[in-house]
Short mmCIF file of C-alpha atoms in Angstrom, two decimals:
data_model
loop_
_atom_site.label_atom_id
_atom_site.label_comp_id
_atom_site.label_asym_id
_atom_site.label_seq_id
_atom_site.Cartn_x
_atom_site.Cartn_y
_atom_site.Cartn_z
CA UNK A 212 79.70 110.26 335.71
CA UNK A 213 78.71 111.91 332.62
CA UNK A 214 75.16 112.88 332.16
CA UNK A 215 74.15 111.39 328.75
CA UNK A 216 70.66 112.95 328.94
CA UNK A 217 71.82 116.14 328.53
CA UNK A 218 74.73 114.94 326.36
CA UNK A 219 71.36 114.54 323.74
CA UNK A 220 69.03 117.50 325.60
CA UNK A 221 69.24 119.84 322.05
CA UNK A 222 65.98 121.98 323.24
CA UNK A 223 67.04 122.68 326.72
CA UNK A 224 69.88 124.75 325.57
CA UNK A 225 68.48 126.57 322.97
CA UNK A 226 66.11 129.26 324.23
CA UNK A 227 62.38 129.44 322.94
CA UNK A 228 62.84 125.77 321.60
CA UNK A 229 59.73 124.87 322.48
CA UNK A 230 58.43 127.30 320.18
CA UNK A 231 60.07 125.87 316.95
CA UNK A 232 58.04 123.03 316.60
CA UNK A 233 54.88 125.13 315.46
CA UNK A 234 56.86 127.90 313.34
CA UNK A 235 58.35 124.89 311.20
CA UNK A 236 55.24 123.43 310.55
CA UNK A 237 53.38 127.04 309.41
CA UNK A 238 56.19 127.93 307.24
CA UNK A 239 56.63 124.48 305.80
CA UNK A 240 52.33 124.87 305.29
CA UNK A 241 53.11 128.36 303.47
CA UNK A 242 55.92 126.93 301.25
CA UNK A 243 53.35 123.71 300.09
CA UNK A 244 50.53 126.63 299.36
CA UNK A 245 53.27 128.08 297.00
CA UNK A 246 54.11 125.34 295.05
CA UNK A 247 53.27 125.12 291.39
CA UNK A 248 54.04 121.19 291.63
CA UNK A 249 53.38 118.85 294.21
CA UNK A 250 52.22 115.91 295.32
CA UNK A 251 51.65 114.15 298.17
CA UNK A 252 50.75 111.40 300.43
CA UNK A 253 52.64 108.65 298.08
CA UNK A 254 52.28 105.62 299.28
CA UNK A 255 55.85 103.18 299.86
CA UNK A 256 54.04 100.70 302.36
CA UNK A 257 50.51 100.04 304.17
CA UNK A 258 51.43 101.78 307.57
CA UNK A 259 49.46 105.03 308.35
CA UNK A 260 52.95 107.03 307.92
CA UNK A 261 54.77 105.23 305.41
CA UNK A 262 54.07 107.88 302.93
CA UNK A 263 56.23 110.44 301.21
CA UNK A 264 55.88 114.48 299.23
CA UNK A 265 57.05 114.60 295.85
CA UNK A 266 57.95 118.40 295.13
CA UNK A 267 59.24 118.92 291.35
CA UNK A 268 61.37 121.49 289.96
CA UNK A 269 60.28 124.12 287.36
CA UNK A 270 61.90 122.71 284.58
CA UNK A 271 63.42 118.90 283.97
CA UNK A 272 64.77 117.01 286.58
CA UNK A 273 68.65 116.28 287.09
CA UNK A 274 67.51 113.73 289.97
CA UNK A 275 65.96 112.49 292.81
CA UNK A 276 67.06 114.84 296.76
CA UNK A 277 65.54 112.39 299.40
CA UNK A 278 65.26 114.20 302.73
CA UNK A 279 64.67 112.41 305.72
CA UNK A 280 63.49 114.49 309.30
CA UNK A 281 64.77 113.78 312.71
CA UNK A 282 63.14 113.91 316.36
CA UNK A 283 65.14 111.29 317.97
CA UNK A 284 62.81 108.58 315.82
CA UNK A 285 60.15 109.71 318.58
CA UNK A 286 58.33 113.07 317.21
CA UNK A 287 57.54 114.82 314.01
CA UNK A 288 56.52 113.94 310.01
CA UNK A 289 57.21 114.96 306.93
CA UNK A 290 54.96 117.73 306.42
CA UNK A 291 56.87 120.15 309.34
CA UNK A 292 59.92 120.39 306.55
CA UNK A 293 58.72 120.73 303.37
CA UNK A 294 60.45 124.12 302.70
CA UNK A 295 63.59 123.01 303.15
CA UNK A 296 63.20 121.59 299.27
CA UNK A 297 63.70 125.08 298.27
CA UNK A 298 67.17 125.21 297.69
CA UNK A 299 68.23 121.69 295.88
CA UNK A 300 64.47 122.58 293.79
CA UNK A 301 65.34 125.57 292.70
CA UNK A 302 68.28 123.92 291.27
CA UNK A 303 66.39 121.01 289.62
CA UNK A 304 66.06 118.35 291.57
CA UNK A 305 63.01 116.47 292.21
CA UNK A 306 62.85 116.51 296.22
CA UNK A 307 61.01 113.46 298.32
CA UNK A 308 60.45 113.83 301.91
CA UNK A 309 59.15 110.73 303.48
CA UNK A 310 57.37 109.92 307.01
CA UNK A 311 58.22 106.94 308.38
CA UNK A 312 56.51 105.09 311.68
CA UNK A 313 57.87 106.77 314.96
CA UNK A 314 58.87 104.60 317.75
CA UNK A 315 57.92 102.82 320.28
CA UNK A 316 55.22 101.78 317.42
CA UNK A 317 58.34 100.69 315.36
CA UNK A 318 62.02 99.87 316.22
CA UNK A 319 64.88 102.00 315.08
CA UNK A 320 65.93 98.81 313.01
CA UNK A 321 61.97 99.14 311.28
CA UNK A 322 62.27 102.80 310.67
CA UNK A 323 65.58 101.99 308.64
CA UNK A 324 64.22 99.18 306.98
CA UNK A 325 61.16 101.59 306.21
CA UNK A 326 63.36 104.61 304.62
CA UNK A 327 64.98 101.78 302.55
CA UNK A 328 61.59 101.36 301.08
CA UNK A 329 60.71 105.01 300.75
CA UNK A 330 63.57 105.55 298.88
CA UNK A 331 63.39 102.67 296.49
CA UNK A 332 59.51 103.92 295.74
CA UNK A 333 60.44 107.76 295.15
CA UNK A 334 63.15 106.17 292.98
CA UNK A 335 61.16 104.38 290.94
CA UNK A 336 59.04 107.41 289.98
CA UNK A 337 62.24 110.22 289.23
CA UNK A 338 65.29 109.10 287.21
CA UNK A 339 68.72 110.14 287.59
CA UNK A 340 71.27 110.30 289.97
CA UNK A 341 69.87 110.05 294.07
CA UNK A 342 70.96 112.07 296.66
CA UNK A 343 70.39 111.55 300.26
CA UNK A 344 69.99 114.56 303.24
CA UNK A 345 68.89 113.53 306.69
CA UNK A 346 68.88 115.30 309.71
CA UNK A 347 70.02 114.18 313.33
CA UNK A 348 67.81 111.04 313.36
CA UNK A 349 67.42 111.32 309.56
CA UNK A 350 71.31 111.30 309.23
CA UNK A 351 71.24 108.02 311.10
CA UNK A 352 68.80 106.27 308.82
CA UNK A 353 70.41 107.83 305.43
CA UNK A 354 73.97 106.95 306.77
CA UNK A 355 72.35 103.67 307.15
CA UNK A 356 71.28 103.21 303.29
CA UNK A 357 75.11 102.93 302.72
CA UNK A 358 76.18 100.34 305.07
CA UNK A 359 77.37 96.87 304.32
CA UNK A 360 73.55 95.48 305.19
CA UNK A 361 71.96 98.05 303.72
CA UNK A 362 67.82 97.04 302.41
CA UNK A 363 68.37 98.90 298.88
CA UNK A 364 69.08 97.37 295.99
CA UNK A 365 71.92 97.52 294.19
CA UNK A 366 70.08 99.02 291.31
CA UNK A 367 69.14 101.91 293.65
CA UNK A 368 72.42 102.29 295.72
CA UNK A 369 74.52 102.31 292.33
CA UNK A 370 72.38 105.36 291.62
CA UNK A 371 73.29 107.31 294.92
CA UNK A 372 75.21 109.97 293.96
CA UNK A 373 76.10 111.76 297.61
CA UNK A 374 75.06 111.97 301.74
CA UNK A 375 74.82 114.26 303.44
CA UNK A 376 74.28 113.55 307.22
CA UNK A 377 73.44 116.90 308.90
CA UNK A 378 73.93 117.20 313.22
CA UNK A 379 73.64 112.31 312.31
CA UNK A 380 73.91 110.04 314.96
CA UNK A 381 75.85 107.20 313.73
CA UNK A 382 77.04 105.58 317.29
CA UNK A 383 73.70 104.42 318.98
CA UNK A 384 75.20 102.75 321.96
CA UNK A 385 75.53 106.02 324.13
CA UNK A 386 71.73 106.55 323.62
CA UNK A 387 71.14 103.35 325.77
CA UNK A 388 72.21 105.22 329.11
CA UNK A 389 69.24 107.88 328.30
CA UNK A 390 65.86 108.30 329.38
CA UNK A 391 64.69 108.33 325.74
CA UNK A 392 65.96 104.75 325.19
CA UNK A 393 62.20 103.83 327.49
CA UNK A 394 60.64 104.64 324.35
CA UNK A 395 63.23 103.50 321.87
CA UNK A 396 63.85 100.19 323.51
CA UNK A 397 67.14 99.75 321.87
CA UNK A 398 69.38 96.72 323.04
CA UNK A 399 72.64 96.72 322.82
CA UNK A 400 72.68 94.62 319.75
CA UNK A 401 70.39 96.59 318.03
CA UNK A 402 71.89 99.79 319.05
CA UNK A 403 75.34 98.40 317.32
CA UNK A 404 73.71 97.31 314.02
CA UNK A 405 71.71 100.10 313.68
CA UNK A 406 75.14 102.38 313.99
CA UNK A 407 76.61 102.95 310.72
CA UNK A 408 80.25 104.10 311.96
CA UNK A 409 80.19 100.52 313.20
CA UNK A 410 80.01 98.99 309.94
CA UNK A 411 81.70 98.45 306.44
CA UNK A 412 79.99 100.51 303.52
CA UNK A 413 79.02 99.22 300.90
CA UNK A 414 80.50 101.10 297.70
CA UNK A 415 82.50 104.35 298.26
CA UNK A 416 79.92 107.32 297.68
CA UNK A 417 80.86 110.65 299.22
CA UNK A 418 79.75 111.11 302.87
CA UNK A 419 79.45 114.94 304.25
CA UNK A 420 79.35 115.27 307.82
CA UNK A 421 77.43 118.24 308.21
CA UNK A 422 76.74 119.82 311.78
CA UNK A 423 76.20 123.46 313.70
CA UNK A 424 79.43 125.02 315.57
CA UNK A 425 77.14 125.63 318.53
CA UNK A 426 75.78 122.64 318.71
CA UNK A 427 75.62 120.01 322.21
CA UNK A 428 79.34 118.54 321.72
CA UNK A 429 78.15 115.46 320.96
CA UNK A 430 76.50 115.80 318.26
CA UNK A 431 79.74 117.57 316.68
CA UNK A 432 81.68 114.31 318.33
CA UNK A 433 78.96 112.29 316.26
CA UNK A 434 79.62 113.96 313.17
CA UNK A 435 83.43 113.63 313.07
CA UNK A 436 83.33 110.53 314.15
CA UNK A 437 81.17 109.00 311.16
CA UNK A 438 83.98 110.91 308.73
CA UNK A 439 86.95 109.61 310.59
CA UNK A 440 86.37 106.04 310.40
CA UNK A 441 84.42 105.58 307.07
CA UNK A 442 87.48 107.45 305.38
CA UNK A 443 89.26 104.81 306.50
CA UNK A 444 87.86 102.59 303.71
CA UNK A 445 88.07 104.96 301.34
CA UNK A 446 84.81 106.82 301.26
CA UNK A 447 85.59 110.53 299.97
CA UNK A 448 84.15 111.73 303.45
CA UNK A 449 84.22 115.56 304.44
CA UNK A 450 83.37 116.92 308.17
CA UNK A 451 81.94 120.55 308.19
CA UNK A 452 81.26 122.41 311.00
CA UNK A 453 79.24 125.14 310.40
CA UNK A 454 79.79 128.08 313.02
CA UNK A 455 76.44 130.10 314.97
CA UNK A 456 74.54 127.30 313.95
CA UNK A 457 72.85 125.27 317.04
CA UNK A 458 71.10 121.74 316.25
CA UNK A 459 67.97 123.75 315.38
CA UNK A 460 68.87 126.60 312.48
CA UNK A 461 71.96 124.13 310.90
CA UNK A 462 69.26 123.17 308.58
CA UNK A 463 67.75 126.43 307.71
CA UNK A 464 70.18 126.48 305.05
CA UNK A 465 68.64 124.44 303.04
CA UNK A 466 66.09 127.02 302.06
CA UNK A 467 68.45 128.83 300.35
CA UNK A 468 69.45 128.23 296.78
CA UNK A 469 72.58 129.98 297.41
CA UNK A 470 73.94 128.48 300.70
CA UNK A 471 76.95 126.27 301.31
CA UNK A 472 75.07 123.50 302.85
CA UNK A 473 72.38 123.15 299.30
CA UNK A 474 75.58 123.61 297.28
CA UNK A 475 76.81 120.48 299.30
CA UNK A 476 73.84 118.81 298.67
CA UNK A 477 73.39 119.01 294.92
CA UNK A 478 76.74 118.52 294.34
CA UNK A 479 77.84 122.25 293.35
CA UNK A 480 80.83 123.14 295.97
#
């Protein structure tokens, strides 16, 4: 029987893991210190975490970048990321990165309904065109903005220009035969409708399917799965796999005005 635990285990295979969680949270505090324009702690709702970071570009802004953080829905907040604006910033986007309430405080179901929310606030504050980044739990919930039920409204999801779902989860049900599901609490019925490869969309904006070479197989299973079946309804969907990247440095990337993955983002490859 396969062991699904470690299907999901991303820090026990990448040595010093247990490390990252402090670097990314000094260099994201060194990147904020640099920043000739920011603000944060916008409010979207009355929980403690539903809050989000504007960061603006130097000059006018082409649109709205939300990015949305992972940690299995269980761990982290906004501020451990906020570097990774660099790249679609220095190209001129206006970059939101919003918190959301971790489980088991919340359901998964909340936490989408809650990045619905986020977005529709940051959109009201930065015209333009909107486009969405999550990563591994973040690629679930922006995935999820798309779908068939999705919480936005249509005056927000006509606006959404591209997603890009880095390392996403889009099939829930196989995190019901792991450990972490104690704290998730995820039925079976709410582990379907929260998957997004398990639903319609709703319009036919792009989809990438972005995720590391080296990453656990499942994740990379994950990834092409969510551009197999939503091309299927004619979604312009792309899979990349991005080789000597593990689940950790695929997003490093997005520091970096000149990568492939920011070029993906803001819509220059």
């Amino acid at each position: 029987m396969r062991d699904w635990d470690d299907a999901y285990a991303n820090s026990a295979h990448v040595p010093g893991s247990d490390k990252l969680p402090a670097l990314w949270a000094e260099r994201a505090a060194v990147y904020r210190a640099g920043l000739k324009s920011f603000t944060p702690d916008i409010t979207y709702g009355v929980g403690e975490r539903q809050r989000f970071d504007l960061i603006q570009p130097d000059g006018d802004s082409k649109g709205l970048v939300v990015f949305v953080h992972g940690g299995y829905w269980m761990r982290f907040d906004k501020s451990s990321w906020t570097d990774l604006a660099e790249g679609a910033r220095h190209h001129g986007w206006t970059v939101a990165l919003p918190s959301y309430t971790l489980t088991p405080a919340a359901r998964v179901s909340d936490i989408t309904a809650e990045i619905a929310a986020a977005i529709a606030a940051a959109a009201a504050q930065v015209s333009g065109p909107i486009r969405l980044a999550g990563h591994s739990a973040g690629g679930h919930l922006v995935t999820r903005m798309l779908c068939d039920d999705s919480r936005l409204e249509p005056a927000v999801q006509y606006r959404i220009a591209s997603t890009l779902s880095i390392s996403g989860l889009h099939d829930l049900r196989p995190l019901l035969k792991t450990k972490m599901n104690d704290t998730l609490r995820m039925s079976l019925e709410e582990a379907t409708l929260e998957s997004a490869a398990l639903h319609m969309p709703r319009g036919t904006s792009p989809v990438t399917a972005w995720v590391g070479g080296s990453e656990r197989p499942e994740f990379i299973r994950q990834s092409e799965l969510m551009a197999n079946v939503w091309i299927g309804f004619d979604v312009p969907t792309r899979l990349v796999v991005e080789p000597g990247h593990n689940h950790f440095t695929v997003v490093d990337g997005l520091k970096d005005p000149a990568s492939a993955i920011t070029k993906s983002l803001v819509g220059l490859d």
